Short mmCIF file of N, CA and C in Angstrom, two decimals:
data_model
loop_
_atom_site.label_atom_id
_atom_site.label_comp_id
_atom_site.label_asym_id
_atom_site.label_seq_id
_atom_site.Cartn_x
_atom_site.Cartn_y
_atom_site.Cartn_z
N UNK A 914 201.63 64.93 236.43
CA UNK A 914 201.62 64.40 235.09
C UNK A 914 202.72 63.35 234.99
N UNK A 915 202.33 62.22 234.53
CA UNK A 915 203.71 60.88 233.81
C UNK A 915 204.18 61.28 232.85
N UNK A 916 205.10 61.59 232.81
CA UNK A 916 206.22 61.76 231.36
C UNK A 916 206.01 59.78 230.93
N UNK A 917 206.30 59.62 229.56
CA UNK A 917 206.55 58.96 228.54
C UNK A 917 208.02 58.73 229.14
N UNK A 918 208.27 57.46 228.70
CA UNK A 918 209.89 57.07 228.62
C UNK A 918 210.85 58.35 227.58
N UNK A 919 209.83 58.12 226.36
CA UNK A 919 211.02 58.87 225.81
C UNK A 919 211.08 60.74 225.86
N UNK A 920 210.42 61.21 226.71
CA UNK A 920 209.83 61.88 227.38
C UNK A 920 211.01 62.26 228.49
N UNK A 921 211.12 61.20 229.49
CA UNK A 921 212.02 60.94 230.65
C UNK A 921 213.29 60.74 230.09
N UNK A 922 213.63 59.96 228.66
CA UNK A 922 215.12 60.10 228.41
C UNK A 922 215.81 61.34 227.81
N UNK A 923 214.69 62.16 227.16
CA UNK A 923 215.17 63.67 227.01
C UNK A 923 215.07 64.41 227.87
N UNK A 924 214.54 64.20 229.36
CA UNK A 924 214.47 65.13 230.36
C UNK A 924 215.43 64.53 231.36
N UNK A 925 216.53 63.87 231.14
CA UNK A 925 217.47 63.32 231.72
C UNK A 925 218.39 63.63 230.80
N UNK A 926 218.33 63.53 229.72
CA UNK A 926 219.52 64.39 228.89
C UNK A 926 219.66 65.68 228.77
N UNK A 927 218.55 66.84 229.11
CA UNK A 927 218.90 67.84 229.11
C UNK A 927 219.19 68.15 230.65
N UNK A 928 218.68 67.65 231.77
CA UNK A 928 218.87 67.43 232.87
C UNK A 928 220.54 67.66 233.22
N UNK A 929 221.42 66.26 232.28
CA UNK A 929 222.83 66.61 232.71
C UNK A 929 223.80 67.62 231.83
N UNK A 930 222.59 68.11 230.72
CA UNK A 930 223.15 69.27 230.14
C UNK A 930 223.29 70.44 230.67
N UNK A 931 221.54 71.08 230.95
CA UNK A 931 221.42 72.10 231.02
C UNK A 931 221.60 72.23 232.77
N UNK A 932 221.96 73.89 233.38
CA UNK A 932 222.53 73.74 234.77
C UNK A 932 221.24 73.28 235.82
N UNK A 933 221.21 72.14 236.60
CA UNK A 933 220.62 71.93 237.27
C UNK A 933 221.39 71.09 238.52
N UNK A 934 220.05 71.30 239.78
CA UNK A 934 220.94 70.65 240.85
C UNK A 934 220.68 69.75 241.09
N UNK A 935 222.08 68.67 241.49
CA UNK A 935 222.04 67.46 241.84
C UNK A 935 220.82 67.31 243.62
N UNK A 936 220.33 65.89 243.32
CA UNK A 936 219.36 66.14 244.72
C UNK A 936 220.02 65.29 245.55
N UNK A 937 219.78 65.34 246.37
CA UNK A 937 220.50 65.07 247.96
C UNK A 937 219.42 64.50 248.82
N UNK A 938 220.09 63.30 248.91
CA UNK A 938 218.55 62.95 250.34
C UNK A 938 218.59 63.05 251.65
N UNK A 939 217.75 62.88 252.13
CA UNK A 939 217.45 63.29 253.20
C UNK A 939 218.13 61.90 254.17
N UNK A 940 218.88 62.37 255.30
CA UNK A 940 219.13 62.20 256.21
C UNK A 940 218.77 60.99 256.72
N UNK A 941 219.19 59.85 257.17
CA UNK A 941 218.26 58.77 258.25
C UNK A 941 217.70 59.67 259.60
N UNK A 942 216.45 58.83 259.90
CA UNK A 942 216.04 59.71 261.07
C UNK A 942 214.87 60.95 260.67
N UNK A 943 214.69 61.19 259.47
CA UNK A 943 213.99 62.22 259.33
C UNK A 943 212.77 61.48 259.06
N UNK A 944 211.64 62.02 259.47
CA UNK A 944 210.24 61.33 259.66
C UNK A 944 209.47 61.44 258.08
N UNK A 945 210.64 60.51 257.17
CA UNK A 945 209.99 60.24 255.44
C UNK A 945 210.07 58.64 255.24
N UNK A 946 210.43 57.70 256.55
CA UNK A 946 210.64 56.39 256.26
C UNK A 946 208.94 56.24 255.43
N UNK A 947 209.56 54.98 254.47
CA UNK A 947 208.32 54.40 254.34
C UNK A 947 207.84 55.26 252.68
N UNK A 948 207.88 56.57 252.34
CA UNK A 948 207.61 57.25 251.83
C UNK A 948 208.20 56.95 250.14
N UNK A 949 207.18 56.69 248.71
CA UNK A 949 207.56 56.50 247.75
C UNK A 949 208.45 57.60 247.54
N UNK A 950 209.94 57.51 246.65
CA UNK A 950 210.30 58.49 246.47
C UNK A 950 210.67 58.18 244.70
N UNK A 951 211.35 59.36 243.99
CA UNK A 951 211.23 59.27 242.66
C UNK A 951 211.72 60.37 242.48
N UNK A 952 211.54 60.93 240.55
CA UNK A 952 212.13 62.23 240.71
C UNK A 952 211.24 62.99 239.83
N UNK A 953 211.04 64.41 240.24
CA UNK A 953 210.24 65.08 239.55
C UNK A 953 211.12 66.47 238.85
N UNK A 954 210.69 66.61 237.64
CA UNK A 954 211.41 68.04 236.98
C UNK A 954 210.66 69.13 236.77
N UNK A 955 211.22 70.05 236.91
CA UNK A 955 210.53 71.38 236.54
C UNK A 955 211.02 72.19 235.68
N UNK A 956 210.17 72.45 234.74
CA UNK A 956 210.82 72.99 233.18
C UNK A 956 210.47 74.91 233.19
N UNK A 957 211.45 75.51 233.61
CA UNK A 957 211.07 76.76 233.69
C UNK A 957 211.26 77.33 232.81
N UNK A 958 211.20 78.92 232.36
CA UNK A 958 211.32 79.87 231.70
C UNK A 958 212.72 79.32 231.25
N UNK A 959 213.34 79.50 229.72
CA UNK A 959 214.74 79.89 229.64
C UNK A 959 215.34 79.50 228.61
N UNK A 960 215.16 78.06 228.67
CA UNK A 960 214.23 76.84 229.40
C UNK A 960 215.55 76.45 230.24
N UNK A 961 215.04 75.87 231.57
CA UNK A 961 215.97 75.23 232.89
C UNK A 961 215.33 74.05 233.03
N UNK A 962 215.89 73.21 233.38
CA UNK A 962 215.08 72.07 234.00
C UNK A 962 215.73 71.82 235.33
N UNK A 963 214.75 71.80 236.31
CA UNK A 963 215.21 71.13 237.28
C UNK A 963 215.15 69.72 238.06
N UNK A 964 215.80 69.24 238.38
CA UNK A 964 215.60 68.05 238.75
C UNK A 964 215.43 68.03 240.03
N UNK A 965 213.95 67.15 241.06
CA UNK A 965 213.82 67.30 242.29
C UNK A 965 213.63 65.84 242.72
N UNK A 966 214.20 64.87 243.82
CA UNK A 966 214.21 63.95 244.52
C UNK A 966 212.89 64.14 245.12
N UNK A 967 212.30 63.67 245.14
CA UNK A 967 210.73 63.84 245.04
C UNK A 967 210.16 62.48 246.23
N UNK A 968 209.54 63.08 247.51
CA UNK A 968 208.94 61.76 248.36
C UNK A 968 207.58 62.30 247.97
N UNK A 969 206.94 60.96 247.08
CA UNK A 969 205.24 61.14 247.40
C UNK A 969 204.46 60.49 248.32
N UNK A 970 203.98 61.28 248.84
CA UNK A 970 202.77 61.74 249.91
C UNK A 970 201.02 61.13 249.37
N UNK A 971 201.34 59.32 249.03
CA UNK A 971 199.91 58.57 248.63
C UNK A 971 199.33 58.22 249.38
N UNK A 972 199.15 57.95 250.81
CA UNK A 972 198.18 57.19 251.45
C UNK A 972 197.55 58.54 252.35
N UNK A 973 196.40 58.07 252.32
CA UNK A 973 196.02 59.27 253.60
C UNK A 973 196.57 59.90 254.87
N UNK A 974 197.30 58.64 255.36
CA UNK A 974 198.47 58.69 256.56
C UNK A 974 199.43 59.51 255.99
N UNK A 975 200.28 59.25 255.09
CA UNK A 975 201.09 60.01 254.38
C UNK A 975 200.57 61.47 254.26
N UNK A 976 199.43 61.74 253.62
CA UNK A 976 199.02 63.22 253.23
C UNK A 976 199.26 64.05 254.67
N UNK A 977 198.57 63.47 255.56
CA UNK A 977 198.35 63.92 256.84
C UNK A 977 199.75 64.08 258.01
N UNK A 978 200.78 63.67 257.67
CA UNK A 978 202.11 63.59 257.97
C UNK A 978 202.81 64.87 257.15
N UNK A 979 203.07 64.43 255.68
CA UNK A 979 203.87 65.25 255.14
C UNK A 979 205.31 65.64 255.79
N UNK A 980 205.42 66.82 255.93
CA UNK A 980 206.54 67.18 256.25
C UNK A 980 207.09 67.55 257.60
N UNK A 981 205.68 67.04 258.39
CA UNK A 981 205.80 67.09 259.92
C UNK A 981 206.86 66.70 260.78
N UNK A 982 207.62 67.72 261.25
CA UNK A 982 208.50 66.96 262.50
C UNK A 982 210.36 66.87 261.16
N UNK A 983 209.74 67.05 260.13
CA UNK A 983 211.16 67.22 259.70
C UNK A 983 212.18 68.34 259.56
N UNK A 984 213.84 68.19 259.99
CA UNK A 984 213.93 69.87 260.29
C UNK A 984 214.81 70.34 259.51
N UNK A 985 215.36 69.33 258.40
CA UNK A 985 215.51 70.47 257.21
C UNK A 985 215.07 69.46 255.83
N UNK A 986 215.57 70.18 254.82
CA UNK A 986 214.94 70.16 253.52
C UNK A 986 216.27 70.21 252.19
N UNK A 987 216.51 69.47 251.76
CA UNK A 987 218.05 69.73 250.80
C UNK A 987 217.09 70.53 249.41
N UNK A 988 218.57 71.26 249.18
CA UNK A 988 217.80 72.07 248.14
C UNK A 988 217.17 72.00 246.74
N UNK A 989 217.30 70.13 246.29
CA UNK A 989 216.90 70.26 245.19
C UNK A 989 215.62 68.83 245.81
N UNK A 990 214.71 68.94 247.16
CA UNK A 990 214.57 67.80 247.58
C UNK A 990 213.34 68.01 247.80
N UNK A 991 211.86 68.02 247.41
CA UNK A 991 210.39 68.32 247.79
C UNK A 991 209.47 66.79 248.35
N UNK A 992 208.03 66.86 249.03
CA UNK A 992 207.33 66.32 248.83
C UNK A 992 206.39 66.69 247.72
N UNK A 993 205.87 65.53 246.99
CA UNK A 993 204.21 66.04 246.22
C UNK A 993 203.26 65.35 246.72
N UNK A 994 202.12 66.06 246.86
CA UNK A 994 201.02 65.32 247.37
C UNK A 994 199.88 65.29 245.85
N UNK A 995 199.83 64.41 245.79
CA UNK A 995 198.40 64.15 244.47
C UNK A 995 196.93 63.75 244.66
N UNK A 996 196.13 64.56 244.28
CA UNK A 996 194.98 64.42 243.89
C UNK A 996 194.30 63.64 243.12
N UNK A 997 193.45 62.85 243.24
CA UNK A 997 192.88 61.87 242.46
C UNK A 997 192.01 62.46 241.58
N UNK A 998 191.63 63.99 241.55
CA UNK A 998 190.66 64.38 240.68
C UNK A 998 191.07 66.08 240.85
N UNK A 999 190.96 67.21 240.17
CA UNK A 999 190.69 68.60 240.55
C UNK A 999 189.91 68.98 241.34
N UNK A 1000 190.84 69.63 242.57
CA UNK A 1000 190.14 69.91 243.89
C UNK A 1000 190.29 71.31 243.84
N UNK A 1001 189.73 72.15 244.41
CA UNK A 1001 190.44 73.07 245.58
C UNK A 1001 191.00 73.11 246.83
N UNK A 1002 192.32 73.14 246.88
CA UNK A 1002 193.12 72.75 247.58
C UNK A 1002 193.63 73.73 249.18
N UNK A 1003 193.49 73.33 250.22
CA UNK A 1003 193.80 74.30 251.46
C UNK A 1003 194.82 73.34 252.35
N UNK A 1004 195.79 73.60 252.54
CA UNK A 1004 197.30 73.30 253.25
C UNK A 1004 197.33 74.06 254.59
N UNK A 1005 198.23 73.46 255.42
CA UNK A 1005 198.55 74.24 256.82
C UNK A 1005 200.17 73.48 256.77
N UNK A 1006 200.69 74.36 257.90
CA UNK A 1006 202.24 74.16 257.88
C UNK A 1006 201.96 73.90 259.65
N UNK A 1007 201.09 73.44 260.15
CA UNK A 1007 201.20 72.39 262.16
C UNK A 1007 202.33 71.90 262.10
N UNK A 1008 203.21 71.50 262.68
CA UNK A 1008 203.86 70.76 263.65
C UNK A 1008 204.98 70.79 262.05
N UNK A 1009 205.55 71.88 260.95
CA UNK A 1009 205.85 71.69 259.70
C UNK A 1009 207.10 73.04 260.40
N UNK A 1010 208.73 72.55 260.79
CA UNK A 1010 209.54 72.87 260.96
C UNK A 1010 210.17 73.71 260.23
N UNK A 1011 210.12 73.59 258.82
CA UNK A 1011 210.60 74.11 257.78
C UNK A 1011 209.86 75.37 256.79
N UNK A 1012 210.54 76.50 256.90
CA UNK A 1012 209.26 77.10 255.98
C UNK A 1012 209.49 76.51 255.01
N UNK A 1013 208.28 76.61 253.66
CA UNK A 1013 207.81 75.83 252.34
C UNK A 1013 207.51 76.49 251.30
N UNK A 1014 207.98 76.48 250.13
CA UNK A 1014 207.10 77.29 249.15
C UNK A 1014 206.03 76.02 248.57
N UNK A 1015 204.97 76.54 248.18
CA UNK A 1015 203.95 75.59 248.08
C UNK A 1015 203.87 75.79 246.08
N UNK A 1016 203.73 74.90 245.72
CA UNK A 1016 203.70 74.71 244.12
C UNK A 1016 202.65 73.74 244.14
N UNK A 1017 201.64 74.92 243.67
CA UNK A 1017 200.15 73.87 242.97
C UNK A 1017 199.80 73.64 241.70
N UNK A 1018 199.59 72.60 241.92
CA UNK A 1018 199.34 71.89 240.16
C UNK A 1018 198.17 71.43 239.44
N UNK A 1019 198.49 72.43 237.90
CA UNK A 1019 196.82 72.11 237.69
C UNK A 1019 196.89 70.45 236.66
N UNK A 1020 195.82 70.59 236.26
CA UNK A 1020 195.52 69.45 235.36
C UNK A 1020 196.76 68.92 234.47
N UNK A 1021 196.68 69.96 234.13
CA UNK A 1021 197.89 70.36 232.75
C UNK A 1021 199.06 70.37 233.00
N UNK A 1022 199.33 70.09 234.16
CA UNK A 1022 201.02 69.87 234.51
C UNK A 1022 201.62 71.30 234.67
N UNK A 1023 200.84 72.23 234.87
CA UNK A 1023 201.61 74.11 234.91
C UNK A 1023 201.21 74.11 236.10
N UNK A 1024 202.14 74.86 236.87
CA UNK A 1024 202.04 75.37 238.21
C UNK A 1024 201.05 76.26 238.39
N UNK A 1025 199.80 76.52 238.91
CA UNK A 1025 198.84 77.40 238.67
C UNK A 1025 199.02 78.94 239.59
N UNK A 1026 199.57 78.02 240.85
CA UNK A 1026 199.73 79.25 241.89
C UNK A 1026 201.00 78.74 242.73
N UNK A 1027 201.56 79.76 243.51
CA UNK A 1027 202.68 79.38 244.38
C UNK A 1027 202.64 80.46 245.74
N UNK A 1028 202.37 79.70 247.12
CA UNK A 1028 202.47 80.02 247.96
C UNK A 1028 203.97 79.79 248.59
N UNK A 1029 204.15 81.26 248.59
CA UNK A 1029 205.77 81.40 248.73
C UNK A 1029 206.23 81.91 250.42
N UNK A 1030 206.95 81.48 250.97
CA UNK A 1030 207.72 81.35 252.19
C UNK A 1030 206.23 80.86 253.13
N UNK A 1031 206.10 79.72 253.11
CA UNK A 1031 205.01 79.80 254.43
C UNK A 1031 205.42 79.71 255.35
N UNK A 1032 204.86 80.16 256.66
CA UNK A 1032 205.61 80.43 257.82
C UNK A 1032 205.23 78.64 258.62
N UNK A 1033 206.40 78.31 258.99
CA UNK A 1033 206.67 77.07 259.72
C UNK A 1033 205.81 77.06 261.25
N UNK A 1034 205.25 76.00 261.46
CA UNK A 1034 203.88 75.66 262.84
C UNK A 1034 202.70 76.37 262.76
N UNK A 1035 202.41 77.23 261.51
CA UNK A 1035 201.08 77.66 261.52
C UNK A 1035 199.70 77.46 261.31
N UNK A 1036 198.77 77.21 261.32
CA UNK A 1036 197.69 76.81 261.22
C UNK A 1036 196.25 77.68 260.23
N UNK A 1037 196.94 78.91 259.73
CA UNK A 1037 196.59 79.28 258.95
C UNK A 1037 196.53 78.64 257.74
N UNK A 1038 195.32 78.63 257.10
CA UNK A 1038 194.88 77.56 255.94
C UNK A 1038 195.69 77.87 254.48
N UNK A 1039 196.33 77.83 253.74
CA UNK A 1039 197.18 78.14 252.36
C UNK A 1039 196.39 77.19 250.86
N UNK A 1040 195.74 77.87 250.28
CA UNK A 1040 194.46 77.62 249.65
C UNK A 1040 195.60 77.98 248.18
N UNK A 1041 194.85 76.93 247.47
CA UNK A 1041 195.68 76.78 246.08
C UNK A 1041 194.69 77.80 244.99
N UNK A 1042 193.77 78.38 245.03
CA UNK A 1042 193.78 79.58 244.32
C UNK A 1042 192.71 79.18 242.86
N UNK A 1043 191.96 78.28 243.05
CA UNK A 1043 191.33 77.06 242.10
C UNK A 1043 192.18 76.05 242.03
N UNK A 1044 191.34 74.82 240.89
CA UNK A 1044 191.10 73.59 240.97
C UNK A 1044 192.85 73.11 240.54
N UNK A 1045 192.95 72.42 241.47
CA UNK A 1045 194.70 71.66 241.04
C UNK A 1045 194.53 69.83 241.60
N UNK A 1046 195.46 69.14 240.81
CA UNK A 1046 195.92 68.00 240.79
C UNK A 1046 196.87 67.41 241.93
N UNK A 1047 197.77 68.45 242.23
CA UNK A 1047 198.43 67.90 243.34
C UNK A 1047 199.86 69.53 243.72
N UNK A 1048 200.12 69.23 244.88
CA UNK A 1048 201.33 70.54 245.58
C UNK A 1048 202.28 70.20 245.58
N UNK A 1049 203.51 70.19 245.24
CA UNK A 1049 204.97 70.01 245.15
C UNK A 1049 205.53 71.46 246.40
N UNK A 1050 205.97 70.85 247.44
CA UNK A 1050 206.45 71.67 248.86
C UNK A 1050 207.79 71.61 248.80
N UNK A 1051 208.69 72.76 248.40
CA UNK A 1051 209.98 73.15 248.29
C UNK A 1051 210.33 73.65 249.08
N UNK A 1052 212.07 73.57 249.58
CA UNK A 1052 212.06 74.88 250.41
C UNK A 1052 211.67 76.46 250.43
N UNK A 1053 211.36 76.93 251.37
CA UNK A 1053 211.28 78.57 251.11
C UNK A 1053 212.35 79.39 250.18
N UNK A 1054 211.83 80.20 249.23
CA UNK A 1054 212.60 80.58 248.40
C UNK A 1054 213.09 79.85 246.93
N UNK A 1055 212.70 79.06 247.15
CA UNK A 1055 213.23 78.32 245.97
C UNK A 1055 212.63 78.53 244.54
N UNK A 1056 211.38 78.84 244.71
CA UNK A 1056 210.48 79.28 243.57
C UNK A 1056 211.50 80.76 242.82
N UNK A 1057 211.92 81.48 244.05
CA UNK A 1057 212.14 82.96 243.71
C UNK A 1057 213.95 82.18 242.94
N UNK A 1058 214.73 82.04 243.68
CA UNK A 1058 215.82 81.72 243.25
C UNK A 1058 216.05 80.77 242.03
N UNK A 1059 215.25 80.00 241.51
CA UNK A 1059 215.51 79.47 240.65
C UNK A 1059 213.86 79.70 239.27
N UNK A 1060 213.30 80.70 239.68
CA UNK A 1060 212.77 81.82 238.75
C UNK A 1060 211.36 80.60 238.38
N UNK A 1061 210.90 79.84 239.53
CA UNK A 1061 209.87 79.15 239.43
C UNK A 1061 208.56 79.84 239.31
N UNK A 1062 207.81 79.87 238.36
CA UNK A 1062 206.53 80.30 238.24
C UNK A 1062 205.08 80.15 237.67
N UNK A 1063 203.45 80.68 238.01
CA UNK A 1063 202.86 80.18 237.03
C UNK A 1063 203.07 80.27 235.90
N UNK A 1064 202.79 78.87 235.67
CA UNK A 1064 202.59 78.47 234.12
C UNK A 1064 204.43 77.18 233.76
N UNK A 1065 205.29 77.28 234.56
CA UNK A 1065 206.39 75.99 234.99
C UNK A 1065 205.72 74.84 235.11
N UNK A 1066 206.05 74.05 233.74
CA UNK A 1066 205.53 72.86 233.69
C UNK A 1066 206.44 71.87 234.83
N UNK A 1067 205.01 70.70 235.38
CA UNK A 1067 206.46 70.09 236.19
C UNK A 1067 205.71 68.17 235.33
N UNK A 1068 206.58 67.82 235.64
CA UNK A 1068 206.81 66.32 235.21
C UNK A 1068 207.31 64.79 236.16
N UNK A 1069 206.32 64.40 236.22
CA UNK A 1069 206.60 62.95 237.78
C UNK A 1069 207.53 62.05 236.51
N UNK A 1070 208.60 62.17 237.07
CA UNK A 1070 209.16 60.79 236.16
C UNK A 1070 209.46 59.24 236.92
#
């Protein structure tokens, strides 16, 4: 979902209000050259907002890359991959170093489902659970530690 400017200037003001973590980028050398980046928030229970340094994952090359070959992940730092329409969605973690919690997104900007710790090089398929818009890939745990869940609106700013 696009937040509104004024949308984005109250989610940047509560941002340096309310406790959230600063994001951290990633490293030179890590296989995200090239990659749009931006920032995305997530408005949880409480209400929290979090703020995430966000690389999106638009070209087909991109989708198909993702997070491959990269070997760590800062903690306030995800890819999203987006959908051009409501799909049902199936993920694998191949040649994916890092375990991931997987955050799928429906229409509506609420997290619908969350595939939590996926196990890193597997090839087992991770299926979004019905129709979503696009996956926001966090580190493992992160959903649990910072009390991420369905129905956590998130916001592309």
């Amino acid at each position: 979902m696009r937040a509104s400017p004024r949308l984005a200037a109250w989610a940047l003001a509560v941002a340096l209000w309310v406790p959230c973590g600063a994001a951290v980028g990633l490293e030179p050398g890590h296989l995200v050259a090239g990659f749009a980046r931006g920032l995305a928030l997530l408005e949880t229970q409480g209400p929290r907002c979090l703020l995430i340094e966000t690389y999106f994952a638009n070209t087909a090359e991109q989708r198909g890359q993702g997070l491959m070959f990269v070997e760590s992940l800062g903690e306030f730092e995800g890819m999203y991959f987006r959908s051009a329409f409501p799909v049902e969605l199936s993920m694998w973690m191949k040649n994916t170093l890092v375990p991931l919690d997987m955050l799928f997104i429906r229409e509506d900007g609420t997290v619908g489902h969350i595939a939590r710790d996926t196990p890193p090089l597997s090839t087992d398929r991770i299926r979004s659970h019905g129709e979503v818009v696009g996956v926001l890939e966090l580190n493992a745990g992160f959903a649990w530690r910072w009390r991420v869940e369905p129905g956590t609106r998130l916001w592309l700013l």
